[in-house]
C-alpha cells in the first residue's frame, strides 16, 4: 500500500480543493477531512451542532475557531488518521485555527500545505454553476451534470445547488477568505511548508502536480 500523507489543502472556495482531496485520499489511502462536509452532515441530521451552524453557514460566515477545532480534533484522534495521516480540506481557515492545529499535531505534524491558486473571476463562475450531491458531496456543474437529471452518478442522491452558492453568500465567503484565510499563506510559508499550485489548470494536471510536490517533500524528509 502507498505511504500515507499529512496534508492541509488551502484555496479559495471553488479552487478545486474538494475534487483534488477525493483523488488524493484514494491515492494515499488517508481520510479526507472536510469541515464543510462534516458541518453540512450535522445540519442535515439536525444535531445540536447543525442547528447552531446552519444560519452562519447559509449566510457564508465562519463558525467560531474553538468549535471547528473540536470537531477536527475528534476526527484526527480516530485510528485511520493517527496511523496513515489525513487531508484537511477547509481547515484551518484562520490563523487562530492554524495555531491550534499546530499545537494539536506537534512540530512535525504536516508533510506540507498545498495552496491551490485560482483567480477570483474563475472561482465565481465555478461556484454559481456548481451543483453537489446532498448525500455524498460529489461535485457537478451546469456544464457537467450527472447522467440522469440531478441524480448523483455515484450514490443516487439528489444533486442540488448549495444554499451558500448564491451570489450574496459567495461574496461574503470570498471576502472572509481574503481577510481570514489568506494570511495562512504567509503563516505556512514562514514555516517552510507551503507549496503553491496553479489550480486553474485541468483537474488531471493539478492532481499530477500535487502528487509530484508531495513525492518531493516526502523524499526530502526521508
Ligand atoms: P466549505 O464547504 O469548506 O466552503 O464550508 C462551508 C461553510 O462551513 C463555511 O462557509 C463556514 O460557514 C463553515 N466552515 C467550514 N469550515 C470552517 C472552518 N474551518 N472554520 C469556520 N467555519 C467553517
Short mmCIF file of C-alpha atoms and ligand atoms in Angstrom, two decimals:
data_model
loop_
_atom_site.label_atom_id
_atom_site.label_comp_id
_atom_site.label_asym_id
_atom_site.label_seq_id
_atom_site.Cartn_x
_atom_site.Cartn_y
_atom_site.Cartn_z
CA UNK A 1 0.00 0.00 0.00
CA UNK A 2 1.19 3.56 -0.76
CA UNK A 3 2.64 5.50 2.17
CA UNK A 4 0.21 7.89 3.85
CA UNK A 5 0.42 11.66 3.99
CA UNK A 6 -0.40 14.53 6.37
CA UNK A 7 -1.61 17.47 4.36
CA UNK A 8 -3.52 20.74 4.56
CA UNK A 9 -5.12 21.88 1.29
CA UNK A 10 -5.72 25.63 1.07
CA UNK A 11 -7.53 27.64 -1.59
CA UNK A 12 -10.50 29.90 -2.19
CA UNK A 13 -13.97 28.43 -2.34
CA UNK A 14 -14.24 26.84 -5.80
CA UNK A 15 -10.46 26.40 -6.19
CA UNK A 16 -10.97 22.63 -6.54
CA UNK A 17 -9.93 21.53 -3.02
CA UNK A 18 -12.79 19.03 -2.73
CA UNK A 19 -12.16 17.47 -6.15
CA UNK A 20 -8.43 17.11 -5.52
CA UNK A 21 -8.88 15.80 -1.97
CA UNK A 22 -11.17 12.98 -3.13
CA UNK A 23 -8.47 11.84 -5.58
CA UNK A 24 -5.61 12.34 -3.12
CA UNK A 25 -7.41 10.42 -0.39
CA UNK A 26 -7.65 7.39 -2.73
CA UNK A 27 -4.03 7.79 -3.86
CA UNK A 28 -2.62 7.87 -0.32
CA UNK A 29 -5.38 5.89 1.44
CA UNK A 30 -5.94 8.60 4.05
CA UNK A 31 -9.21 10.15 5.24
CA UNK A 32 -10.46 13.31 3.53
CA UNK A 33 -11.43 15.53 6.45
CA UNK A 34 -13.62 18.36 5.16
CA UNK A 35 -15.04 20.60 7.88
CA UNK A 36 -17.65 21.89 5.40
CA UNK A 37 -18.85 18.31 4.69
CA UNK A 38 -18.91 17.43 8.41
CA UNK A 39 -20.89 20.57 9.23
CA UNK A 40 -23.34 20.03 6.34
CA UNK A 41 -23.92 16.47 7.62
CA UNK A 42 -24.66 17.91 11.09
CA UNK A 43 -27.16 20.37 9.54
CA UNK A 44 -28.82 17.56 7.55
CA UNK A 45 -29.07 15.35 10.64
CA UNK A 46 -30.41 18.27 12.69
CA UNK A 47 -27.89 17.69 15.51
CA UNK A 48 -27.43 20.45 18.12
CA UNK A 49 -24.21 21.44 16.30
CA UNK A 50 -26.07 21.53 12.98
CA UNK A 51 -28.85 23.72 14.40
CA UNK A 52 -26.20 26.12 15.71
CA UNK A 53 -24.17 26.13 12.47
CA UNK A 54 -26.95 26.45 9.86
CA UNK A 55 -27.64 30.19 9.95
CA UNK A 56 -23.96 31.13 9.88
CA UNK A 57 -23.24 28.65 7.10
CA UNK A 58 -26.18 29.70 4.90
CA UNK A 59 -25.02 33.32 5.12
CA UNK A 60 -21.43 32.35 4.29
CA UNK A 61 -19.93 33.34 7.68
CA UNK A 62 -17.27 31.38 9.53
CA UNK A 63 -18.02 29.39 12.69
CA UNK A 64 -16.04 30.03 15.90
CA UNK A 65 -12.47 28.64 15.87
CA UNK A 66 -12.83 26.56 19.05
CA UNK A 67 -15.98 24.89 17.80
CA UNK A 68 -14.45 23.83 14.48
CA UNK A 69 -11.17 22.77 16.13
CA UNK A 70 -13.04 20.47 18.49
CA UNK A 71 -14.72 18.65 15.58
CA UNK A 72 -11.40 18.30 13.75
CA UNK A 73 -9.52 17.14 16.88
CA UNK A 74 -12.12 14.42 17.41
CA UNK A 75 -11.72 13.20 13.83
CA UNK A 76 -7.91 13.33 13.93
CA UNK A 77 -7.96 11.13 17.02
CA UNK A 78 -9.51 8.25 15.04
CA UNK A 79 -7.26 5.35 14.15
CA UNK A 80 -7.03 5.90 10.37
CA UNK A 81 -5.86 9.49 10.80
CA UNK A 82 -3.42 8.57 13.56
CA UNK A 83 -1.81 5.73 11.65
CA UNK A 84 -1.92 6.79 7.97
CA UNK A 85 -2.43 10.55 8.02
CA UNK A 86 -5.10 12.89 6.68
CA UNK A 87 -6.09 15.54 4.16
CA UNK A 88 -7.55 18.63 5.77
CA UNK A 89 -9.93 20.47 3.40
CA UNK A 90 -11.44 23.80 4.52
CA UNK A 91 -9.49 23.72 7.80
CA UNK A 92 -7.64 25.68 9.08
CA UNK A 93 -9.42 28.80 7.84
CA UNK A 94 -7.96 31.38 10.28
CA UNK A 95 -4.57 31.94 11.89
CA UNK A 96 -6.20 31.05 15.24
CA UNK A 97 -7.22 27.64 13.84
CA UNK A 98 -3.75 27.09 12.33
CA UNK A 99 -2.14 27.76 15.70
CA UNK A 100 -4.49 25.35 17.44
CA UNK A 101 -3.78 22.70 14.79
CA UNK A 102 -0.05 23.18 15.24
CA UNK A 103 -0.44 22.63 18.94
CA UNK A 104 -2.61 19.56 18.39
CA UNK A 105 -0.17 17.93 15.91
CA UNK A 106 3.17 19.00 17.36
CA UNK A 107 6.10 20.49 15.48
CA UNK A 108 6.46 17.95 12.64
CA UNK A 109 2.78 17.48 12.16
CA UNK A 110 2.41 18.19 8.43
CA UNK A 111 4.29 16.97 5.33
CA UNK A 112 3.28 20.16 3.53
CA UNK A 113 0.48 22.61 2.77
CA UNK A 114 -0.88 22.71 -0.79
CA UNK A 115 -2.20 26.10 -1.84
CA UNK A 116 -4.42 25.89 -4.94
CA UNK A 117 -4.19 29.34 -6.51
CA UNK A 118 -7.12 30.33 -8.77
CA UNK A 119 -8.17 33.85 -9.90
CA UNK A 120 -11.36 35.18 -8.26
CA UNK A 121 -13.25 35.58 -11.61
CA UNK A 122 -12.78 31.87 -12.29
CA UNK A 123 -13.97 30.70 -8.86
CA UNK A 124 -17.04 32.98 -9.05
CA UNK A 125 -18.06 31.28 -12.26
CA UNK A 126 -17.30 27.79 -10.88
CA UNK A 127 -19.35 28.45 -7.73
CA UNK A 128 -22.50 29.85 -9.33
CA UNK A 129 -22.65 26.93 -11.76
CA UNK A 130 -21.63 24.29 -9.17
CA UNK A 131 -24.07 21.56 -8.13
CA UNK A 132 -23.37 18.97 -5.42
CA UNK A 133 -24.81 15.68 -4.25
CA UNK A 134 -26.64 16.20 -0.98
CA UNK A 135 -25.65 12.74 0.24
CA UNK A 136 -22.05 12.02 -0.82
CA UNK A 137 -20.81 15.50 -1.77
CA UNK A 138 -19.86 14.53 -5.37
CA UNK A 139 -19.36 17.71 -7.40
CA UNK A 140 -21.05 18.52 -10.73
CA UNK A 141 -21.75 21.72 -12.66
CA UNK A 142 -24.34 23.05 -15.08
CA UNK A 143 -21.92 22.20 -17.89
CA UNK A 144 -21.08 18.73 -16.45
CA UNK A 145 -24.35 17.46 -14.96
CA UNK A 146 -24.94 13.87 -13.75
CA UNK A 147 -26.08 11.35 -16.40
CA UNK A 148 -29.70 11.25 -15.11
CA UNK A 149 -31.04 14.76 -14.44
CA UNK A 150 -29.91 15.79 -10.97
CA UNK A 151 -29.43 12.26 -9.61
CA UNK A 152 -25.91 11.54 -8.39
CA UNK A 153 -23.92 9.10 -10.58
CA UNK A 154 -22.00 7.89 -7.52
CA UNK A 155 -24.71 7.26 -4.91
CA UNK A 156 -28.12 8.10 -6.46
CA UNK A 157 -28.64 11.07 -4.09
CA UNK A 158 -30.18 14.40 -5.12
CA UNK A 159 -27.84 16.85 -6.84
CA UNK A 160 -28.62 20.39 -5.72
CA UNK A 161 -27.25 23.92 -5.55
CA UNK A 162 -25.67 24.51 -2.12
CA UNK A 163 -27.62 27.13 -0.12
CA UNK A 164 -24.37 29.12 0.21
CA UNK A 165 -23.55 29.01 -3.53
CA UNK A 166 -25.74 32.08 -4.14
CA UNK A 167 -24.18 35.34 -5.38
CA UNK A 168 -24.64 37.10 -1.99
CA UNK A 169 -23.23 34.28 0.14
CA UNK A 170 -20.36 33.78 -2.31
CA UNK A 171 -19.33 37.43 -1.87
CA UNK A 172 -19.36 37.01 1.94
CA UNK A 173 -17.34 33.78 1.70
CA UNK A 174 -14.74 35.21 -0.67
CA UNK A 175 -14.27 38.28 1.49
CA UNK A 176 -13.88 36.04 4.60
CA UNK A 177 -11.25 34.14 2.61
CA UNK A 178 -9.29 37.33 1.85
CA UNK A 179 -9.50 38.61 5.40
CA UNK A 180 -9.20 35.46 7.49
CA UNK A 181 -7.68 32.71 5.36
CA UNK A 182 -5.19 34.41 3.01
CA UNK A 183 -2.87 35.21 5.97
CA UNK A 184 -2.32 31.44 6.27
CA UNK A 185 -0.22 31.58 3.10
CA UNK A 186 2.43 33.60 4.96
CA UNK A 187 1.90 31.57 8.13
CA UNK A 188 2.82 28.32 6.35
CA UNK A 189 5.46 29.90 4.07
CA UNK A 190 7.31 31.09 7.19
CA UNK A 191 7.33 27.50 8.45
CA UNK A 192 8.73 26.24 5.11
CA UNK A 193 5.62 24.13 4.46
CA UNK A 194 3.89 26.00 1.61
CA UNK A 195 3.61 24.64 -1.96
CA UNK A 196 1.55 26.72 -4.39
CA UNK A 197 -0.04 25.03 -7.40
CA UNK A 198 -1.92 26.66 -10.30
CA UNK A 199 -5.47 25.44 -9.64
CA UNK A 200 -6.86 26.94 -12.85
CA UNK A 201 -5.40 24.04 -14.88
CA UNK A 202 -7.50 20.97 -15.66
CA UNK A 203 -8.04 18.62 -12.67
CA UNK A 204 -5.70 15.88 -14.01
CA UNK A 205 -2.82 18.35 -14.37
CA UNK A 206 -3.46 19.79 -10.89
CA UNK A 207 -3.51 16.27 -9.46
CA UNK A 208 -0.18 15.24 -11.07
CA UNK A 209 1.46 18.49 -9.98
CA UNK A 210 0.25 17.91 -6.42
CA UNK A 211 1.47 14.30 -6.31
CA UNK A 212 4.92 15.40 -7.62
CA UNK A 213 5.21 18.02 -4.92
CA UNK A 214 4.21 15.54 -2.19
CA UNK A 215 6.70 12.96 -3.50
CA UNK A 216 9.50 15.56 -3.49
CA UNK A 217 8.60 16.64 0.03
CA UNK A 218 8.43 13.12 1.38
CA UNK A 219 11.72 12.11 -0.30
CA UNK A 220 13.32 15.26 1.14
CA UNK A 221 12.24 14.34 4.64
CA UNK A 222 13.08 10.59 4.33
P1 LIG B 1 -16.92 24.84 2.83
O1 LIG B 1 -17.68 23.68 2.31
O2 LIG B 1 -15.50 24.48 3.20
O3 LIG B 1 -16.97 26.03 1.90
O4 LIG B 1 -17.62 25.28 4.20
C1 LIG B 1 -18.97 25.68 4.23
C2 LIG B 1 -19.23 26.56 5.45
O5 LIG B 1 -18.97 25.82 6.65
C3 LIG B 1 -18.34 27.79 5.57
O6 LIG B 1 -18.82 28.89 4.78
C4 LIG B 1 -18.44 28.08 7.07
O7 LIG B 1 -19.69 28.62 7.42
C5 LIG B 1 -18.38 26.66 7.65
N1 LIG B 1 -16.97 26.22 7.85
C6 LIG B 1 -16.34 25.19 7.22
N2 LIG B 1 -15.08 25.06 7.64
C7 LIG B 1 -14.89 26.04 8.56
C8 LIG B 1 -13.76 26.44 9.33
N3 LIG B 1 -12.58 25.81 9.24
N4 LIG B 1 -13.92 27.50 10.17
C9 LIG B 1 -15.09 28.15 10.28
N5 LIG B 1 -16.19 27.84 9.56
C10 LIG B 1 -16.10 26.79 8.69
#
